[in-house]
Short mmCIF file of C-alpha atoms (C1' of nucleotides) in Angstrom, two decimals:
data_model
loop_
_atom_site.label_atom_id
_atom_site.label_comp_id
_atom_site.label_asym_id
_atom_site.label_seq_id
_atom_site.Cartn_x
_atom_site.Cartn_y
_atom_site.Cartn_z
CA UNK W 1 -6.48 13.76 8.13
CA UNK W 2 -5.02 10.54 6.92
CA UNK W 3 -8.29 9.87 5.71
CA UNK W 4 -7.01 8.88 1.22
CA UNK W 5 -9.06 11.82 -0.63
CA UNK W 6 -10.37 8.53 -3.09
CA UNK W 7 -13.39 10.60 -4.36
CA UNK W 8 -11.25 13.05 -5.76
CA UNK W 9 -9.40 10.49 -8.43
CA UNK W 10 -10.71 8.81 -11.39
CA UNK W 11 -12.54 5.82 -10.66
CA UNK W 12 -9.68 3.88 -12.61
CA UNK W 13 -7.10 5.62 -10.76
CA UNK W 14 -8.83 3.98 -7.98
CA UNK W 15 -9.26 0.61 -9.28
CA UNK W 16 -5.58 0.66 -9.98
CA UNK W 17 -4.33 1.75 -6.51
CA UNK W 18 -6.89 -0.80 -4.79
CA UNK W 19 -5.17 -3.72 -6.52
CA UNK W 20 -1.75 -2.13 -6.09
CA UNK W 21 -2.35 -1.68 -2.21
CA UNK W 22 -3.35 -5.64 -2.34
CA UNK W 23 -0.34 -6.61 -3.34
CA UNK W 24 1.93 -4.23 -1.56
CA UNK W 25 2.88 -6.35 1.08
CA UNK W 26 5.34 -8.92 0.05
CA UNK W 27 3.09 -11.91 2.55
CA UNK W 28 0.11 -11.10 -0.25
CA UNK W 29 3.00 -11.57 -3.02
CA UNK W 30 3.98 -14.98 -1.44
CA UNK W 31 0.71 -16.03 -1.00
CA UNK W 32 -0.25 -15.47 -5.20
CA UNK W 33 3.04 -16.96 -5.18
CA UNK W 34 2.07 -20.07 -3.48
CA UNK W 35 -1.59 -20.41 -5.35
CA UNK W 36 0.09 -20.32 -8.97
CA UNK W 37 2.92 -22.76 -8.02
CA UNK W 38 0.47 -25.58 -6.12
CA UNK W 39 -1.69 -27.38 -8.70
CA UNK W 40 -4.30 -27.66 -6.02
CA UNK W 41 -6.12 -24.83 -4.51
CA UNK W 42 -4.90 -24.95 -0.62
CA UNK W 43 -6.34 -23.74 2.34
CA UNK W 44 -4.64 -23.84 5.43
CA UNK W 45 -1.41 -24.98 3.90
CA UNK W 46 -0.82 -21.19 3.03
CA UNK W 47 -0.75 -20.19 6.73
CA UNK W 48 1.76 -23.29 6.81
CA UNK W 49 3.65 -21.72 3.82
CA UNK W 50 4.26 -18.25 5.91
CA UNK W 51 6.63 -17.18 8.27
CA UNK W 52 3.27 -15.60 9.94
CA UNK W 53 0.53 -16.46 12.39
CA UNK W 54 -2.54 -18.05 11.74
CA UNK W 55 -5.06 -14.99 12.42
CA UNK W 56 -2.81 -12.94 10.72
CA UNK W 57 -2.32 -15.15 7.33
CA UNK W 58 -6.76 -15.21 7.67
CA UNK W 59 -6.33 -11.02 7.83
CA UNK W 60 -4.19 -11.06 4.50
CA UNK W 61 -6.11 -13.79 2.88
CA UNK W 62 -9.33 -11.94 3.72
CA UNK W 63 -7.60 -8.40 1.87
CA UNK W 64 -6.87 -10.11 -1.34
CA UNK W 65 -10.33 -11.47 -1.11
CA UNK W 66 -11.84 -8.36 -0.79
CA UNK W 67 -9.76 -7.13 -3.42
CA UNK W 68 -11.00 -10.07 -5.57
CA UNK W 69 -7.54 -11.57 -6.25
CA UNK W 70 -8.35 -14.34 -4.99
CA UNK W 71 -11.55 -16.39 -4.36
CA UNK W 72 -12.76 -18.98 -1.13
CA UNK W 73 -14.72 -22.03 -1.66
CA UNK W 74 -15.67 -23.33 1.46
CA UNK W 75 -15.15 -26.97 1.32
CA UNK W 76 -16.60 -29.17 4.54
CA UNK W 77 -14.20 -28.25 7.30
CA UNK W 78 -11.82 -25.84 5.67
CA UNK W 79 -10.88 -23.32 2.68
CA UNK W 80 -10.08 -23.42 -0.33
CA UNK W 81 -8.71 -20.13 -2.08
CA UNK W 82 -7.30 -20.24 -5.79
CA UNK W 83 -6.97 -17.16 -7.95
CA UNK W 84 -9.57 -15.35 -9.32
CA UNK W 85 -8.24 -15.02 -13.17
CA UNK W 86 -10.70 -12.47 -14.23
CA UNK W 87 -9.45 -9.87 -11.75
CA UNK W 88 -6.14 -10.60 -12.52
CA UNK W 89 -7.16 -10.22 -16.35
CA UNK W 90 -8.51 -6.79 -15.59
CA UNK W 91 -5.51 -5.84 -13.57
CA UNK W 92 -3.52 -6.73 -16.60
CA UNK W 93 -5.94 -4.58 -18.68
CA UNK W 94 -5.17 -1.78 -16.69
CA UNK W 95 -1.51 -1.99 -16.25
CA UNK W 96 -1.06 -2.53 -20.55
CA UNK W 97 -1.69 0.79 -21.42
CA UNK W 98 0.52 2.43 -18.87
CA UNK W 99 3.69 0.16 -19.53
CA UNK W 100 2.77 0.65 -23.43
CA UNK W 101 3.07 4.51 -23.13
CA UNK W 102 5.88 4.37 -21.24
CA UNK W 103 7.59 2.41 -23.73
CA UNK W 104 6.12 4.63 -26.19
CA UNK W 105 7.77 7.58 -24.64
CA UNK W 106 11.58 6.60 -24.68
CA UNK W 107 13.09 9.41 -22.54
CA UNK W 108 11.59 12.45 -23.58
CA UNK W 109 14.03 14.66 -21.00
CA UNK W 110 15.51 13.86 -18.02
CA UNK H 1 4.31 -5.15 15.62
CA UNK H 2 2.84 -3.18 12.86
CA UNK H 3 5.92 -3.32 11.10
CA UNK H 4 5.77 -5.09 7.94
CA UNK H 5 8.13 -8.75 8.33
CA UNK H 6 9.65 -8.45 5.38
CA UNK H 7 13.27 -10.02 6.00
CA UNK H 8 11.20 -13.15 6.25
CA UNK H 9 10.39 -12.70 2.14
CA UNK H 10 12.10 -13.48 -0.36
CA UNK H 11 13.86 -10.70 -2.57
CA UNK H 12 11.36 -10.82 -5.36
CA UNK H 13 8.54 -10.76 -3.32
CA UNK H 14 9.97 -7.56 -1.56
CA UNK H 15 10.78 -5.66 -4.63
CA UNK H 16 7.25 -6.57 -6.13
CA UNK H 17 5.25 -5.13 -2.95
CA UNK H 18 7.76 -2.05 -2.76
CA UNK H 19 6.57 -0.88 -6.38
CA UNK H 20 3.11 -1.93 -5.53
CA UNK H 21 3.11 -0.33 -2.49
CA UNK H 22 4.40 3.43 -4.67
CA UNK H 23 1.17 3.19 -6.98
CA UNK H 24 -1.27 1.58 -3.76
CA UNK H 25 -2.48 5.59 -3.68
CA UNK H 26 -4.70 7.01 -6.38
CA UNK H 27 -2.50 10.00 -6.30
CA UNK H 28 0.66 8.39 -7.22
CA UNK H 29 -0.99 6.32 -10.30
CA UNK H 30 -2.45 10.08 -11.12
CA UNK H 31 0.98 11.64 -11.37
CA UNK H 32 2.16 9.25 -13.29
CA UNK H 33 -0.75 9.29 -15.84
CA UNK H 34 0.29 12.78 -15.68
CA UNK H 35 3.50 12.62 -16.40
CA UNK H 36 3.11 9.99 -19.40
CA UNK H 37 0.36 12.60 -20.62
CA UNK H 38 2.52 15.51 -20.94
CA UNK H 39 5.45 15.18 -23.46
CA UNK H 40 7.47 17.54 -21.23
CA UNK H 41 8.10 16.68 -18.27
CA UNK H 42 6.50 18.91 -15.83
CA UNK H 43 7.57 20.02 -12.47
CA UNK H 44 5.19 21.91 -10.40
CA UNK H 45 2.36 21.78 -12.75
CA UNK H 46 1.84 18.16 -10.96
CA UNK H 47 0.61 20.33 -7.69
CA UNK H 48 -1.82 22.14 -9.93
CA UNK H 49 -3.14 19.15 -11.74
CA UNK H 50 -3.97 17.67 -8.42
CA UNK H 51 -6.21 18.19 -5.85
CA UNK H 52 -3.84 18.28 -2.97
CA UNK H 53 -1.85 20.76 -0.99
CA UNK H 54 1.97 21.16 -2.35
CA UNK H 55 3.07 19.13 0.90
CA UNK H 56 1.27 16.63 -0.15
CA UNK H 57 1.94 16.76 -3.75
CA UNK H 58 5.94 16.61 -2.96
CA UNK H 59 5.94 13.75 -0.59
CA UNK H 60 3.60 11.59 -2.86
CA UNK H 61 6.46 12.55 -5.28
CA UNK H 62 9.34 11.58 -3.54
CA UNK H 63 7.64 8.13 -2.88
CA UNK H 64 7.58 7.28 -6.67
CA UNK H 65 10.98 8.74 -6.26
CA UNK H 66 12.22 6.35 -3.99
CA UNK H 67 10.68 3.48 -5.28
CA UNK H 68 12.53 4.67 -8.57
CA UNK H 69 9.32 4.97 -10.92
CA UNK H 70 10.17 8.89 -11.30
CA UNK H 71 13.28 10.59 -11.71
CA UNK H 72 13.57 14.49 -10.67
CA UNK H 73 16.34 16.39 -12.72
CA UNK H 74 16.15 20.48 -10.54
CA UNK H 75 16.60 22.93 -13.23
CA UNK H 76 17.09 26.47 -11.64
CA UNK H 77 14.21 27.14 -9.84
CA UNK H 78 12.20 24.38 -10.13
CA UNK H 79 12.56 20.62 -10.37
CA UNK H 80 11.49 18.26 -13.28
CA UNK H 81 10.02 15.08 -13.12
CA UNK H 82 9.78 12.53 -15.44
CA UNK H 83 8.89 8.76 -15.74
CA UNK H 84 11.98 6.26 -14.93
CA UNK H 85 11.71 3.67 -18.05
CA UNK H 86 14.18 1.32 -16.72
CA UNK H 87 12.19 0.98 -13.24
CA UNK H 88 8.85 0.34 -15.55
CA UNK H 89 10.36 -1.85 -17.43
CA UNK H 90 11.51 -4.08 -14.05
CA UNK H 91 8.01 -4.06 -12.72
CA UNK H 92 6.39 -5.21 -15.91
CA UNK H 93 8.79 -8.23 -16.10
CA UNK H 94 8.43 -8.88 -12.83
CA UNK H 95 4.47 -9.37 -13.12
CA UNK H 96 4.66 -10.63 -16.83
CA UNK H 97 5.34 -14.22 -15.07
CA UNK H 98 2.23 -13.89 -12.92
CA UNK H 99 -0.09 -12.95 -15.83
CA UNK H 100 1.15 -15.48 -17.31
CA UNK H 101 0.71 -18.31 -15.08
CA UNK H 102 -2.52 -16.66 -14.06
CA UNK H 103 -3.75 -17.58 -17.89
CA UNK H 104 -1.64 -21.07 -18.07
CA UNK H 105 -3.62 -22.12 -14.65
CA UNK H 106 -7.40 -21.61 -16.49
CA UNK H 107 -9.61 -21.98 -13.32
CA UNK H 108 -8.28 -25.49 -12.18
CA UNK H 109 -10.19 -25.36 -8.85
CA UNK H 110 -13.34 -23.32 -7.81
"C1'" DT Y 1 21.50 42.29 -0.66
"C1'" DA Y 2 16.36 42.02 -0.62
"C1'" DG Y 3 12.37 40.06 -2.53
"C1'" DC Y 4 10.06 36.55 -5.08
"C1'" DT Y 5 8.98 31.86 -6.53
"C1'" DA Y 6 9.37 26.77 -6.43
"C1'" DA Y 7 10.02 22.89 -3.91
"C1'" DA Y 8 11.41 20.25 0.20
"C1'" DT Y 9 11.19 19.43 5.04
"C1'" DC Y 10 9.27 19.74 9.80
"C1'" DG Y 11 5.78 18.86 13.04
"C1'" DT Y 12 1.61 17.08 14.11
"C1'" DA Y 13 -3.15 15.20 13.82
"C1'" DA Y 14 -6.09 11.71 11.85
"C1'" DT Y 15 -6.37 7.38 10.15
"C1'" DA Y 16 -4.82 2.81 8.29
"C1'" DT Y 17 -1.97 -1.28 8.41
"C1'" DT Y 18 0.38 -5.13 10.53
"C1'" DG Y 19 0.75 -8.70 13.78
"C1'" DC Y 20 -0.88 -11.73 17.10
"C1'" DG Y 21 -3.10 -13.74 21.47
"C1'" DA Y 22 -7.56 -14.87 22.84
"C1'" DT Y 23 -11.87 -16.04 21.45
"C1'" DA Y 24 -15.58 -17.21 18.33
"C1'" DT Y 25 -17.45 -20.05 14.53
"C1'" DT Y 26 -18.26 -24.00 11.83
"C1'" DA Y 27 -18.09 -28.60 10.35
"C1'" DA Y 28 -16.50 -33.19 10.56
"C1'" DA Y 29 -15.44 -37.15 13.80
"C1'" DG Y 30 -16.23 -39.86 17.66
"C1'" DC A 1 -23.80 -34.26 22.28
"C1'" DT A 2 -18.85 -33.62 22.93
"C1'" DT A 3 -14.41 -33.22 20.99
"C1'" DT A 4 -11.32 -31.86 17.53
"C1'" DA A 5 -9.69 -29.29 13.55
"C1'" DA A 6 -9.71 -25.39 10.51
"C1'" DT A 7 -10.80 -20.54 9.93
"C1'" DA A 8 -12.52 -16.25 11.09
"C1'" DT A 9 -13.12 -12.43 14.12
"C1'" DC A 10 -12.11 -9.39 18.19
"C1'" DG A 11 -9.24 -6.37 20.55
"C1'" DC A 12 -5.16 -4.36 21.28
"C1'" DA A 13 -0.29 -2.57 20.64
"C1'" DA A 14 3.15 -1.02 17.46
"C1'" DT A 15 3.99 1.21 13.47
"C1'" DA A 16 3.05 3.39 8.90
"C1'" DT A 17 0.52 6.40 5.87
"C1'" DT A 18 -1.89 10.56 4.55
"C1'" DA A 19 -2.61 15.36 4.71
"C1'" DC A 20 -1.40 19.95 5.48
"C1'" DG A 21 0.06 24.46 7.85
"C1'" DA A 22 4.28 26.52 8.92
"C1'" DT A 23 8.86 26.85 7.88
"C1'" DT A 24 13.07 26.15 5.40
"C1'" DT A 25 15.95 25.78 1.39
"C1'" DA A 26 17.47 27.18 -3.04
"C1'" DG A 27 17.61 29.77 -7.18
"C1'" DC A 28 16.34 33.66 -9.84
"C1'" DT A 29 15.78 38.72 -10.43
"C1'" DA A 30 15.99 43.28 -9.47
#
DNA sequence: TAGCTAAATCGTAATATTGCGATATTAAAG
DNA sequence: CTTTAATATCGCAATATTACGATTTAGCTA
């Protein structure tokens, strides 16, 4: 066991956790962070930016990547990551509904 | 190693992985679907909605718990759960900034 | 009190994540 | 072609998560 039982949640339920789990570790945060606040898109200045080591900066990177966060454009010699928008837009589109019902809902007990 | 650095983050960053980190697991994002679904707040109809043992069920619940997304009033034998507004209402202002400068940015690189 | 039900906790196995040193890979520079 | 720089990958150790059977805790009812 251990094993996340993924087939037996909606495929939305599972789109929503796999972004979540991207940016559950507050490195992955920073790193967003860093890509909205720079005007440029950097590369290497991110592993620069962290309090981490360079394979292990590459090993995040490479998550939000995967999770499509993010996007690499390899340019000559090094990186260059920016921020995917459209998977951010979706991410957005999925998060709406749930903070509108819960705003909707206004302490129903408890 | 293994363990996650974060003293090296800043607050922010922390408290956005944390509640990232409670809805990373397709389970948690289906209890709370759950719970906004149901206008009363149920208690152990959660274990029968899902397709987990009880075990399971409860620590998944006391990990939205802790991250203070749920709150669980126990009345008599069992326990009721419901949706914490105020904790919502943190995490969507917390990533209202990001979507935002997500759209302000409009693909300047890649 | 004894028995029942609901939920939490314990203990443990399987698996995943985090972090990094060492080592590849790749491309520009000399 | 060799060197240098920037990244990625490998391999491993430490730790965290996920899942669940067995057990405990707590309240209700008879």
């Amino acid at each position: 066991m251990g094993a996340t039982k993924t087939d037996h949640f909606t495929k939305r339920q599972n789109e929503i956790a796999n972004l979540m789990k991207a940016l559950s570790h507050p490195a992955r945060v920073a790193i967003i962070d860093h890509l909205l606040k720079v005007a440029a898109c950097v590369c290497g200045d991110i592993v620069a930016e962290l309090p981490l080591a360079q394979p292990t900066v590459s090993q995040h990177l490479k998550e939000l990547k995967n999770a499509g966060l993010i996007k690499g454009d390899i340019e000559g010699n090094s990186v260059c990551y920016c921020i995917n928008e459209k998977t951010f837009a979706k991410f957005e589109a999925l998060l709406q509904p749930i903070f509108g019902k819960v705003k909707a809902k206004a302490s129903s007990c408890c």
